[in-house]
Amino acid sequence: MNSAVEPERTTGTGRRPEGRYGRTSSQRPDESADRKLKAVGAALGVVLLAVVGWFGWDYVNGQRLSGEVIKFKVVSDRAVEAHLEVRKDADAKGYCTLRSRSADGAEVGRADFRFDENKGRVDKVVTLRTTERGTSAELVGCQAD
């Protein structure tokens, strides 16, 4: 076994052949490629942020009618009363869908209630008819026409 270390091969000038052994610690990384990569990454980040912002703005701005159930009361084995508060543009017209569920979770009633008043906020008590005793009144959603 030969314990001698093989001498480093060099060109006639005493330098290693370029590209053959990879970068040495004295070589600087390609700074222009790094700058381009950072610029492309920043541009893509800005575009992604703009797209997310656009969708958020469109979602919030596009909601012309929204509502919530303030309270509800089971008035009989076949009906549930719900107090709805609807917020909308004054000239918007639309409807909200309510449903009621029984104690075992089955849906026992569903109905649409129209809101065509020329007001920005409408409070209305509505009666939802059920097929059996309902234990809840929940807002499924509101839709503008």
Short mmCIF file of N, CA, C and O in Angstrom, two decimals:
data_model
loop_
_atom_site.label_atom_id
_atom_site.label_comp_id
_atom_site.label_asym_id
_atom_site.label_seq_id
_atom_site.Cartn_x
_atom_site.Cartn_y
_atom_site.Cartn_z
N MET A 1 0.83 -1.17 0.00
CA MET A 1 0.00 0.00 0.00
C MET A 1 0.88 1.24 0.00
O MET A 1 1.81 1.35 0.76
N ASN A 2 0.54 2.14 -0.81
CA ASN A 2 1.33 3.37 -0.95
C ASN A 2 0.71 4.44 -0.06
O ASN A 2 -0.43 4.82 -0.22
N SER A 3 1.43 4.94 0.91
CA SER A 3 0.91 5.94 1.84
C SER A 3 1.15 7.36 1.36
O SER A 3 0.73 8.30 1.99
N ALA A 4 1.82 7.51 0.27
CA ALA A 4 2.09 8.85 -0.24
C ALA A 4 0.84 9.42 -0.88
O ALA A 4 0.07 8.73 -1.52
N VAL A 5 0.58 10.71 -0.68
CA VAL A 5 -0.56 11.39 -1.27
C VAL A 5 -0.18 11.81 -2.68
O VAL A 5 0.89 12.35 -2.91
N GLU A 6 -1.07 11.53 -3.58
CA GLU A 6 -0.81 11.87 -4.98
C GLU A 6 -0.82 13.39 -5.10
O GLU A 6 -1.69 14.06 -4.57
N PRO A 7 0.16 13.96 -5.78
CA PRO A 7 0.20 15.42 -5.91
C PRO A 7 -0.99 15.91 -6.74
O PRO A 7 -1.51 15.21 -7.58
N GLU A 8 -1.42 17.12 -6.43
CA GLU A 8 -2.54 17.73 -7.13
C GLU A 8 -2.16 18.01 -8.57
O GLU A 8 -1.09 18.53 -8.85
N ARG A 9 -3.04 17.64 -9.48
CA ARG A 9 -2.77 17.89 -10.90
C ARG A 9 -3.12 19.33 -11.22
O ARG A 9 -4.15 19.83 -10.82
N THR A 10 -2.26 19.97 -11.93
CA THR A 10 -2.47 21.36 -12.29
C THR A 10 -2.17 21.54 -13.76
O THR A 10 -1.61 20.68 -14.41
N THR A 11 -2.56 22.69 -14.25
CA THR A 11 -2.17 23.04 -15.62
C THR A 11 -0.75 23.55 -15.56
O THR A 11 -0.17 23.69 -14.49
N GLY A 12 -0.22 23.86 -16.66
CA GLY A 12 1.15 24.33 -16.70
C GLY A 12 1.35 25.64 -15.95
O GLY A 12 2.45 26.01 -15.57
N THR A 13 0.27 26.37 -15.65
CA THR A 13 0.38 27.66 -14.96
C THR A 13 0.32 27.51 -13.45
O THR A 13 0.40 28.49 -12.74
N GLY A 14 0.08 26.29 -12.93
CA GLY A 14 0.01 26.09 -11.50
C GLY A 14 -1.40 26.21 -10.95
O GLY A 14 -1.61 26.16 -9.76
N ARG A 15 -2.39 26.36 -11.82
CA ARG A 15 -3.79 26.44 -11.37
C ARG A 15 -4.51 25.16 -11.74
O ARG A 15 -4.13 24.47 -12.68
N ARG A 16 -5.56 24.87 -11.04
CA ARG A 16 -6.38 23.72 -11.37
C ARG A 16 -7.15 24.01 -12.65
O ARG A 16 -7.50 25.16 -12.92
N PRO A 17 -7.49 23.00 -13.41
CA PRO A 17 -8.32 23.23 -14.60
C PRO A 17 -9.70 23.74 -14.17
O PRO A 17 -10.30 23.19 -13.23
N GLU A 18 -10.19 24.78 -14.84
CA GLU A 18 -11.46 25.39 -14.46
C GLU A 18 -12.62 24.43 -14.65
O GLU A 18 -12.71 23.75 -15.65
N GLY A 19 -13.55 24.39 -13.69
CA GLY A 19 -14.75 23.58 -13.78
C GLY A 19 -14.56 22.11 -13.48
O GLY A 19 -15.53 21.38 -13.38
N ARG A 20 -13.35 21.65 -13.33
CA ARG A 20 -13.13 20.23 -13.13
C ARG A 20 -13.36 19.80 -11.69
O ARG A 20 -13.88 18.72 -11.44
N TYR A 21 -13.00 20.60 -10.74
CA TYR A 21 -13.07 20.22 -9.33
C TYR A 21 -14.14 21.00 -8.55
O TYR A 21 -14.19 20.94 -7.35
N GLY A 22 -15.01 21.71 -9.23
CA GLY A 22 -16.02 22.51 -8.54
C GLY A 22 -15.42 23.81 -8.03
O GLY A 22 -14.27 24.15 -8.29
N ARG A 23 -16.22 24.54 -7.27
CA ARG A 23 -15.77 25.82 -6.73
C ARG A 23 -14.81 25.61 -5.59
O ARG A 23 -14.98 24.73 -4.77
N THR A 24 -13.88 26.49 -5.50
CA THR A 24 -13.01 26.49 -4.32
C THR A 24 -13.51 27.58 -3.40
O THR A 24 -14.34 28.41 -3.77
N SER A 25 -13.04 27.60 -2.21
CA SER A 25 -13.51 28.59 -1.24
C SER A 25 -13.11 30.00 -1.63
O SER A 25 -13.70 30.96 -1.18
N SER A 26 -12.13 30.14 -2.49
CA SER A 26 -11.72 31.49 -2.87
C SER A 26 -12.57 32.04 -4.01
O SER A 26 -12.53 33.22 -4.29
N GLN A 27 -13.38 31.16 -4.67
CA GLN A 27 -14.23 31.65 -5.75
C GLN A 27 -15.52 32.19 -5.15
O GLN A 27 -16.10 31.61 -4.24
N ARG A 28 -16.03 33.29 -5.70
CA ARG A 28 -17.28 33.90 -5.25
C ARG A 28 -18.44 33.30 -6.01
O ARG A 28 -18.32 33.01 -7.18
N PRO A 29 -19.59 33.14 -5.39
CA PRO A 29 -20.75 32.60 -6.10
C PRO A 29 -21.19 33.58 -7.19
O PRO A 29 -20.89 34.76 -7.17
N ASP A 30 -21.90 33.08 -8.13
CA ASP A 30 -22.37 33.89 -9.24
C ASP A 30 -23.43 34.86 -8.71
O ASP A 30 -24.61 34.52 -8.60
N GLU A 31 -23.01 36.05 -8.39
CA GLU A 31 -23.89 37.01 -7.74
C GLU A 31 -25.03 37.48 -8.64
O GLU A 31 -26.12 37.74 -8.17
N SER A 32 -24.79 37.58 -9.94
CA SER A 32 -25.88 38.05 -10.81
C SER A 32 -26.99 37.01 -10.89
O SER A 32 -28.17 37.38 -10.93
N ALA A 33 -26.66 35.73 -10.89
CA ALA A 33 -27.70 34.69 -10.90
C ALA A 33 -28.48 34.74 -9.59
O ALA A 33 -29.71 34.57 -9.59
N ASP A 34 -27.80 34.96 -8.48
CA ASP A 34 -28.49 35.07 -7.20
C ASP A 34 -29.43 36.27 -7.17
O ASP A 34 -30.55 36.19 -6.67
N ARG A 35 -28.98 37.40 -7.73
CA ARG A 35 -29.83 38.59 -7.78
C ARG A 35 -31.07 38.34 -8.63
O ARG A 35 -32.17 38.73 -8.27
N LYS A 36 -30.91 37.67 -9.77
CA LYS A 36 -32.05 37.37 -10.64
C LYS A 36 -33.03 36.44 -9.93
O LYS A 36 -34.24 36.64 -10.01
N LEU A 37 -32.52 35.45 -9.25
CA LEU A 37 -33.39 34.52 -8.53
C LEU A 37 -34.16 35.24 -7.43
O LEU A 37 -35.36 35.01 -7.25
N LYS A 38 -33.51 36.13 -6.70
CA LYS A 38 -34.19 36.90 -5.66
C LYS A 38 -35.25 37.82 -6.27
O LYS A 38 -36.35 37.97 -5.72
N ALA A 39 -34.95 38.44 -7.40
CA ALA A 39 -35.92 39.33 -8.05
C ALA A 39 -37.14 38.56 -8.53
O ALA A 39 -38.28 39.00 -8.36
N VAL A 40 -36.91 37.39 -9.13
CA VAL A 40 -38.03 36.57 -9.59
C VAL A 40 -38.88 36.11 -8.41
O VAL A 40 -40.11 36.16 -8.45
N GLY A 41 -38.25 35.70 -7.33
CA GLY A 41 -38.98 35.28 -6.13
C GLY A 41 -39.79 36.42 -5.53
O GLY A 41 -40.94 36.22 -5.13
N ALA A 42 -39.21 37.61 -5.49
CA ALA A 42 -39.94 38.76 -4.95
C ALA A 42 -41.13 39.11 -5.85
O ALA A 42 -42.22 39.41 -5.35
N ALA A 43 -40.94 39.06 -7.16
CA ALA A 43 -42.04 39.37 -8.09
C ALA A 43 -43.17 38.34 -7.94
O ALA A 43 -44.35 38.72 -7.92
N LEU A 44 -42.83 37.08 -7.84
CA LEU A 44 -43.86 36.06 -7.66
C LEU A 44 -44.58 36.23 -6.32
O LEU A 44 -45.79 36.02 -6.23
N GLY A 45 -43.86 36.61 -5.30
CA GLY A 45 -44.49 36.89 -4.01
C GLY A 45 -45.47 38.04 -4.07
O GLY A 45 -46.57 37.97 -3.51
N VAL A 46 -45.10 39.10 -4.78
CA VAL A 46 -45.99 40.25 -4.94
C VAL A 46 -47.24 39.85 -5.71
O VAL A 46 -48.36 40.23 -5.37
N VAL A 47 -47.07 39.06 -6.78
CA VAL A 47 -48.21 38.62 -7.58
C VAL A 47 -49.15 37.76 -6.73
O VAL A 47 -50.36 37.93 -6.76
N LEU A 48 -48.60 36.83 -5.96
CA LEU A 48 -49.41 35.99 -5.09
C LEU A 48 -50.17 36.83 -4.07
O LEU A 48 -51.37 36.61 -3.84
N LEU A 49 -49.52 37.78 -3.47
CA LEU A 49 -50.17 38.67 -2.51
C LEU A 49 -51.30 39.46 -3.16
O LEU A 49 -52.37 39.62 -2.58
N ALA A 50 -51.07 39.93 -4.38
CA ALA A 50 -52.11 40.69 -5.10
C ALA A 50 -53.32 39.80 -5.41
O ALA A 50 -54.47 40.23 -5.27
N VAL A 51 -53.07 38.56 -5.81
CA VAL A 51 -54.18 37.65 -6.12
C VAL A 51 -55.00 37.34 -4.87
O VAL A 51 -56.23 37.38 -4.90
N VAL A 52 -54.33 37.05 -3.76
CA VAL A 52 -55.04 36.78 -2.51
C VAL A 52 -55.83 38.02 -2.07
O VAL A 52 -56.98 37.93 -1.65
N GLY A 53 -55.24 39.18 -2.19
CA GLY A 53 -55.94 40.42 -1.85
C GLY A 53 -57.15 40.66 -2.72
O GLY A 53 -58.21 41.07 -2.24
N TRP A 54 -57.02 40.37 -4.01
CA TRP A 54 -58.15 40.56 -4.94
C TRP A 54 -59.31 39.64 -4.57
O TRP A 54 -60.46 40.08 -4.51
N PHE A 55 -59.01 38.36 -4.32
CA PHE A 55 -60.08 37.44 -3.95
C PHE A 55 -60.73 37.85 -2.63
O PHE A 55 -61.95 37.75 -2.47
N GLY A 56 -59.95 38.30 -1.67
CA GLY A 56 -60.51 38.75 -0.40
C GLY A 56 -61.41 39.96 -0.58
O GLY A 56 -62.51 40.01 -0.04
N TRP A 57 -60.95 40.92 -1.35
CA TRP A 57 -61.75 42.13 -1.60
C TRP A 57 -63.04 41.77 -2.33
O TRP A 57 -64.12 42.26 -2.00
N ASP A 58 -62.95 40.89 -3.32
CA ASP A 58 -64.13 40.50 -4.09
C ASP A 58 -65.13 39.78 -3.20
O ASP A 58 -66.34 39.99 -3.30
N TYR A 59 -64.64 38.93 -2.29
CA TYR A 59 -65.54 38.20 -1.40
C TYR A 59 -66.27 39.16 -0.45
O TYR A 59 -67.47 39.08 -0.29
N VAL A 60 -65.53 40.06 0.17
CA VAL A 60 -66.14 41.00 1.11
C VAL A 60 -67.06 41.97 0.39
O VAL A 60 -68.17 42.26 0.83
N ASN A 61 -66.62 42.49 -0.73
CA ASN A 61 -67.41 43.46 -1.47
C ASN A 61 -68.61 42.82 -2.15
O ASN A 61 -69.62 43.46 -2.36
N GLY A 62 -68.50 41.54 -2.50
CA GLY A 62 -69.56 40.86 -3.21
C GLY A 62 -70.72 40.44 -2.32
O GLY A 62 -71.76 40.04 -2.79
N GLN A 63 -70.56 40.51 -1.00
CA GLN A 63 -71.63 40.13 -0.09
C GLN A 63 -72.63 41.28 0.01
O GLN A 63 -72.44 42.21 0.77
N ARG A 64 -73.71 41.19 -0.75
CA ARG A 64 -74.71 42.25 -0.72
C ARG A 64 -75.80 41.96 0.30
O ARG A 64 -76.61 42.82 0.60
N LEU A 65 -75.86 40.72 0.79
CA LEU A 65 -76.90 40.33 1.71
C LEU A 65 -76.32 39.31 2.70
O LEU A 65 -75.77 38.30 2.28
N SER A 66 -76.40 39.61 3.97
CA SER A 66 -75.93 38.66 4.98
C SER A 66 -76.88 38.73 6.17
O SER A 66 -77.55 39.73 6.39
N GLY A 67 -76.93 37.64 6.90
CA GLY A 67 -77.86 37.62 8.02
C GLY A 67 -77.36 36.74 9.14
O GLY A 67 -76.35 36.04 9.01
N GLU A 68 -78.08 36.80 10.27
CA GLU A 68 -77.78 35.93 11.39
C GLU A 68 -79.04 35.70 12.21
O GLU A 68 -79.93 36.55 12.24
N VAL A 69 -79.10 34.53 12.81
CA VAL A 69 -80.20 34.20 13.70
C VAL A 69 -79.86 34.78 15.06
O VAL A 69 -78.86 34.42 15.67
N ILE A 70 -80.68 35.72 15.52
CA ILE A 70 -80.46 36.35 16.83
C ILE A 70 -80.91 35.40 17.94
O ILE A 70 -80.20 35.20 18.92
N LYS A 71 -82.09 34.85 17.77
CA LYS A 71 -82.61 33.87 18.75
C LYS A 71 -83.69 33.05 18.06
O LYS A 71 -84.20 33.42 17.01
N PHE A 72 -84.03 31.94 18.67
CA PHE A 72 -85.12 31.12 18.16
C PHE A 72 -85.88 30.51 19.32
O PHE A 72 -85.39 30.45 20.45
N LYS A 73 -87.13 30.09 19.01
CA LYS A 73 -87.97 29.50 20.03
C LYS A 73 -88.80 28.40 19.38
O LYS A 73 -89.40 28.61 18.32
N VAL A 74 -88.82 27.22 19.99
CA VAL A 74 -89.67 26.14 19.52
C VAL A 74 -91.08 26.44 20.03
O VAL A 74 -91.31 26.48 21.24
N VAL A 75 -92.01 26.71 19.10
CA VAL A 75 -93.36 27.11 19.51
C VAL A 75 -94.34 25.94 19.51
O VAL A 75 -95.39 26.03 20.15
N SER A 76 -94.02 24.84 18.80
CA SER A 76 -94.87 23.66 18.81
C SER A 76 -94.08 22.49 18.25
O SER A 76 -92.90 22.63 17.89
N ASP A 77 -94.74 21.33 18.15
CA ASP A 77 -94.08 20.17 17.56
C ASP A 77 -93.92 20.33 16.06
O ASP A 77 -93.22 19.53 15.43
N ARG A 78 -94.53 21.33 15.46
CA ARG A 78 -94.49 21.51 14.01
C ARG A 78 -94.00 22.90 13.57
O ARG A 78 -94.11 23.24 12.40
N ALA A 79 -93.42 23.68 14.50
CA ALA A 79 -92.97 25.03 14.11
C ALA A 79 -91.88 25.55 15.05
O ALA A 79 -91.87 25.25 16.24
N VAL A 80 -90.99 26.32 14.44
CA VAL A 80 -89.93 27.01 15.17
C VAL A 80 -89.95 28.46 14.73
O VAL A 80 -90.00 28.75 13.53
N GLU A 81 -89.92 29.38 15.68
CA GLU A 81 -89.85 30.81 15.38
C GLU A 81 -88.40 31.26 15.47
O GLU A 81 -87.69 30.87 16.41
N ALA A 82 -87.97 32.05 14.50
CA ALA A 82 -86.59 32.55 14.50
C ALA A 82 -86.59 34.06 14.29
O ALA A 82 -87.33 34.57 13.46
N HIS A 83 -85.77 34.73 15.06
CA HIS A 83 -85.57 36.18 14.89
C HIS A 83 -84.33 36.35 14.02
O HIS A 83 -83.22 36.03 14.44
N LEU A 84 -84.53 36.85 12.81
CA LEU A 84 -83.44 37.06 11.86
C LEU A 84 -83.07 38.53 11.78
O LEU A 84 -83.95 39.39 11.76
N GLU A 85 -81.79 38.79 11.70
CA GLU A 85 -81.29 40.14 11.41
C GLU A 85 -80.54 40.05 10.09
O GLU A 85 -79.58 39.29 9.96
N VAL A 86 -80.99 40.83 9.11
CA VAL A 86 -80.38 40.80 7.78
C VAL A 86 -79.78 42.16 7.49
O VAL A 86 -80.42 43.19 7.67
N ARG A 87 -78.52 42.15 7.04
CA ARG A 87 -77.83 43.38 6.63
C ARG A 87 -77.61 43.31 5.14
O ARG A 87 -77.15 42.29 4.61
N LYS A 88 -77.94 44.41 4.45
CA LYS A 88 -77.85 44.42 3.00
C LYS A 88 -77.75 45.84 2.49
O LYS A 88 -77.94 46.79 3.25
N ASP A 89 -77.44 45.98 1.21
CA ASP A 89 -77.55 47.29 0.57
C ASP A 89 -79.03 47.64 0.56
O ASP A 89 -79.90 46.77 0.44
N ALA A 90 -79.34 48.92 0.68
CA ALA A 90 -80.74 49.34 0.79
C ALA A 90 -81.57 48.88 -0.41
O ALA A 90 -82.73 48.51 -0.26
N ASP A 91 -80.98 48.87 -1.59
CA ASP A 91 -81.75 48.49 -2.77
C ASP A 91 -81.65 47.00 -3.10
O ASP A 91 -82.26 46.53 -4.06
N ALA A 92 -80.92 46.23 -2.32
CA ALA A 92 -80.74 44.81 -2.59
C ALA A 92 -81.99 44.03 -2.21
O ALA A 92 -82.69 44.36 -1.25
N LYS A 93 -82.25 42.99 -3.00
CA LYS A 93 -83.36 42.09 -2.72
C LYS A 93 -82.80 40.68 -2.72
O LYS A 93 -81.87 40.37 -3.45
N GLY A 94 -83.39 39.84 -1.88
CA GLY A 94 -82.90 38.47 -1.84
C GLY A 94 -83.62 37.66 -0.80
O GLY A 94 -84.70 38.03 -0.33
N TYR A 95 -83.02 36.53 -0.46
CA TYR A 95 -83.64 35.62 0.49
C TYR A 95 -82.58 34.96 1.36
O TYR A 95 -81.41 34.88 0.99
N CYS A 96 -83.03 34.49 2.52
CA CYS A 96 -82.18 33.73 3.42
C CYS A 96 -82.85 32.37 3.64
O CYS A 96 -84.07 32.28 3.74
N THR A 97 -82.03 31.33 3.72
CA THR A 97 -82.53 29.98 3.93
C THR A 97 -82.25 29.56 5.37
O THR A 97 -81.13 29.68 5.85
N LEU A 98 -83.31 29.09 6.03
CA LEU A 98 -83.22 28.59 7.40
C LEU A 98 -83.53 27.11 7.41
O LEU A 98 -84.29 26.62 6.57
N ARG A 99 -82.96 26.40 8.38
CA ARG A 99 -83.33 25.00 8.57
C ARG A 99 -83.41 24.70 10.05
O ARG A 99 -82.81 25.39 10.88
N SER A 100 -84.14 23.65 10.34
CA SER A 100 -84.28 23.19 11.72
C SER A 100 -83.92 21.71 11.75
O SER A 100 -84.16 20.98 10.79
N ARG A 101 -83.34 21.29 12.86
CA ARG A 101 -82.96 19.89 13.05
C ARG A 101 -83.64 19.34 14.30
O ARG A 101 -83.90 20.07 15.26
N SER A 102 -83.87 18.04 14.28
CA SER A 102 -84.45 17.37 15.44
C SER A 102 -83.34 17.05 16.44
O SER A 102 -82.16 17.30 16.18
N ALA A 103 -83.72 16.44 17.55
CA ALA A 103 -82.75 16.11 18.60
C ALA A 103 -81.69 15.13 18.10
O ALA A 103 -80.54 15.17 18.54
N ASP A 104 -82.04 14.26 17.14
CA ASP A 104 -81.07 13.30 16.62
C ASP A 104 -80.25 13.85 15.46
O ASP A 104 -79.44 13.14 14.88
N GLY A 105 -80.46 15.10 15.09
CA GLY A 105 -79.65 15.75 14.05
C GLY A 105 -80.26 15.73 12.66
O GLY A 105 -79.72 16.32 11.74
N ALA A 106 -81.38 15.06 12.50
CA ALA A 106 -82.03 15.00 11.18
C ALA A 106 -82.69 16.35 10.87
O ALA A 106 -83.23 17.01 11.76
N GLU A 107 -82.64 16.72 9.60
CA GLU A 107 -83.29 17.97 9.18
C GLU A 107 -84.80 17.75 9.15
O GLU A 107 -85.28 16.83 8.49
N VAL A 108 -85.53 18.61 9.87
CA VAL A 108 -86.99 18.47 9.93
C VAL A 108 -87.71 19.66 9.31
O VAL A 108 -88.94 19.64 9.20
N GLY A 109 -86.98 20.67 8.89
CA GLY A 109 -87.61 21.81 8.23
C GLY A 109 -86.59 22.67 7.53
O GLY A 109 -85.44 22.79 7.97
N ARG A 110 -87.00 23.23 6.38
CA ARG A 110 -86.14 24.13 5.60
C ARG A 110 -87.05 25.07 4.83
O ARG A 110 -88.04 24.63 4.24
N ALA A 111 -86.71 26.35 4.81
CA ALA A 111 -87.53 27.32 4.07
C ALA A 111 -86.69 28.55 3.71
O ALA A 111 -85.70 28.86 4.37
N ASP A 112 -87.10 29.21 2.64
CA ASP A 112 -86.50 30.47 2.20
C ASP A 112 -87.41 31.61 2.62
O ASP A 112 -88.63 31.52 2.49
N PHE A 113 -86.81 32.70 3.11
CA PHE A 113 -87.56 33.88 3.51
C PHE A 113 -87.02 35.07 2.75
O PHE A 113 -85.82 35.34 2.75
N ARG A 114 -87.91 35.81 2.08
CA ARG A 114 -87.53 36.94 1.24
C ARG A 114 -87.33 38.20 2.07
O ARG A 114 -88.01 38.42 3.06
N PHE A 115 -86.38 39.03 1.59
CA PHE A 115 -86.10 40.33 2.21
C PHE A 115 -85.96 41.34 1.09
O PHE A 115 -84.90 41.48 0.48
N ASP A 116 -87.08 42.02 0.78
CA ASP A 116 -87.11 42.98 -0.32
C ASP A 116 -87.30 44.42 0.14
O ASP A 116 -87.47 45.32 -0.67
N GLU A 117 -87.27 44.64 1.45
CA GLU A 117 -87.47 45.99 1.98
C GLU A 117 -86.33 46.92 1.53
O GLU A 117 -85.21 46.48 1.34
N ASN A 118 -86.64 48.18 1.38
CA ASN A 118 -85.63 49.17 1.00
C ASN A 118 -84.94 49.74 2.24
O ASN A 118 -84.96 50.93 2.48
N LYS A 119 -84.37 48.87 3.03
CA LYS A 119 -83.63 49.27 4.23
C LYS A 119 -82.30 48.52 4.24
O LYS A 119 -82.17 47.45 3.66
N GLY A 120 -81.35 49.08 4.94
CA GLY A 120 -80.04 48.44 5.05
C GLY A 120 -79.99 47.35 6.10
O GLY A 120 -79.17 46.45 6.04
N ARG A 121 -80.89 47.41 7.07
CA ARG A 121 -80.94 46.41 8.15
C ARG A 121 -82.39 46.05 8.39
O ARG A 121 -83.23 46.94 8.62
N VAL A 122 -82.68 44.77 8.35
CA VAL A 122 -84.05 44.29 8.53
C VAL A 122 -84.07 43.27 9.66
O VAL A 122 -83.31 42.30 9.63
N ASP A 123 -84.92 43.50 10.67
CA ASP A 123 -85.17 42.53 11.73
C ASP A 123 -86.54 41.93 11.49
O ASP A 123 -87.52 42.67 11.33
N LYS A 124 -86.61 40.62 11.44
CA LYS A 124 -87.88 39.97 11.16
C LYS A 124 -87.96 38.67 11.95
O LYS A 124 -86.99 37.92 12.04
N VAL A 125 -89.12 38.41 12.52
CA VAL A 125 -89.40 37.14 13.18
C VAL A 125 -90.17 36.29 12.19
O VAL A 125 -91.22 36.71 11.69
N VAL A 126 -89.62 35.12 11.85
CA VAL A 126 -90.24 34.24 10.87
C VAL A 126 -90.57 32.91 11.53
O VAL A 126 -89.96 32.52 12.54
N THR A 127 -91.55 32.21 10.96
CA THR A 127 -91.95 30.90 11.47
C THR A 127 -91.56 29.85 10.46
O THR A 127 -91.98 29.90 9.30
N LEU A 128 -90.78 28.90 10.91
CA LEU A 128 -90.31 27.80 10.08
C LEU A 128 -91.14 26.56 10.44
O LEU A 128 -91.12 26.12 11.59
N ARG A 129 -91.89 26.04 9.47
CA ARG A 129 -92.71 24.84 9.71
C ARG A 129 -91.81 23.61 9.64
O ARG A 129 -90.91 23.54 8.81
N THR A 130 -92.07 22.65 10.53
CA THR A 130 -91.24 21.44 10.61
C THR A 130 -92.11 20.19 10.46
O THR A 130 -93.34 20.24 10.69
N THR A 131 -91.50 19.08 10.11
CA THR A 131 -92.23 17.82 9.98
C THR A 131 -92.36 17.10 11.31
O THR A 131 -93.24 16.26 11.48
N GLU A 132 -91.47 17.38 12.24
CA GLU A 132 -91.56 16.88 13.61
C GLU A 132 -90.91 17.92 14.51
O GLU A 132 -90.49 18.96 14.04
N ARG A 133 -90.80 17.65 15.78
CA ARG A 133 -90.29 18.66 16.72
C ARG A 133 -88.84 19.04 16.38
O ARG A 133 -87.95 18.22 16.37
N GLY A 134 -88.65 20.33 16.12
CA GLY A 134 -87.31 20.85 15.85
C GLY A 134 -86.67 21.35 17.13
O GLY A 134 -87.36 21.80 18.05
N THR A 135 -85.35 21.26 17.20
CA THR A 135 -84.65 21.73 18.40
C THR A 135 -83.71 22.87 18.08
O THR A 135 -82.98 23.33 18.96
N SER A 136 -83.70 23.33 16.83
CA SER A 136 -82.79 24.41 16.46
C SER A 136 -83.36 25.18 15.28
O SER A 136 -84.27 24.72 14.60
N ALA A 137 -82.78 26.34 15.07
CA ALA A 137 -83.03 27.13 13.86
C ALA A 137 -81.67 27.67 13.45
O ALA A 137 -81.03 28.39 14.21
N GLU A 138 -81.21 27.27 12.29
CA GLU A 138 -79.89 27.73 11.85
C GLU A 138 -79.98 28.31 10.45
O GLU A 138 -80.76 27.86 9.62
N LEU A 139 -79.16 29.32 10.25
CA LEU A 139 -79.10 30.00 8.96
C LEU A 139 -78.19 29.20 8.03
O LEU A 139 -77.01 28.99 8.33
N VAL A 140 -78.74 28.78 6.90
CA VAL A 140 -77.94 28.06 5.91
C VAL A 140 -77.15 29.05 5.09
O VAL A 140 -75.98 28.86 4.81
N GLY A 141 -77.79 30.17 4.71
CA GLY A 141 -77.12 31.19 3.93
C GLY A 141 -78.10 32.20 3.37
O GLY A 141 -79.32 31.99 3.41
N CYS A 142 -77.55 33.29 2.85
CA CYS A 142 -78.37 34.34 2.24
C CYS A 142 -77.87 34.57 0.82
O CYS A 142 -76.67 34.47 0.56
N GLN A 143 -78.79 34.89 -0.06
CA GLN A 143 -78.47 35.07 -1.47
C GLN A 143 -79.17 36.32 -2.00
O GLN A 143 -80.36 36.47 -1.83
N ALA A 144 -78.42 37.19 -2.64
CA ALA A 144 -79.01 38.37 -3.27
C ALA A 144 -79.48 37.99 -4.67
O ALA A 144 -78.89 37.15 -5.33
N ASP A 145 -80.57 38.63 -5.10
CA ASP A 145 -81.09 38.39 -6.47
C ASP A 145 -80.32 39.20 -7.47
O ASP A 145 -79.78 40.21 -7.24
#
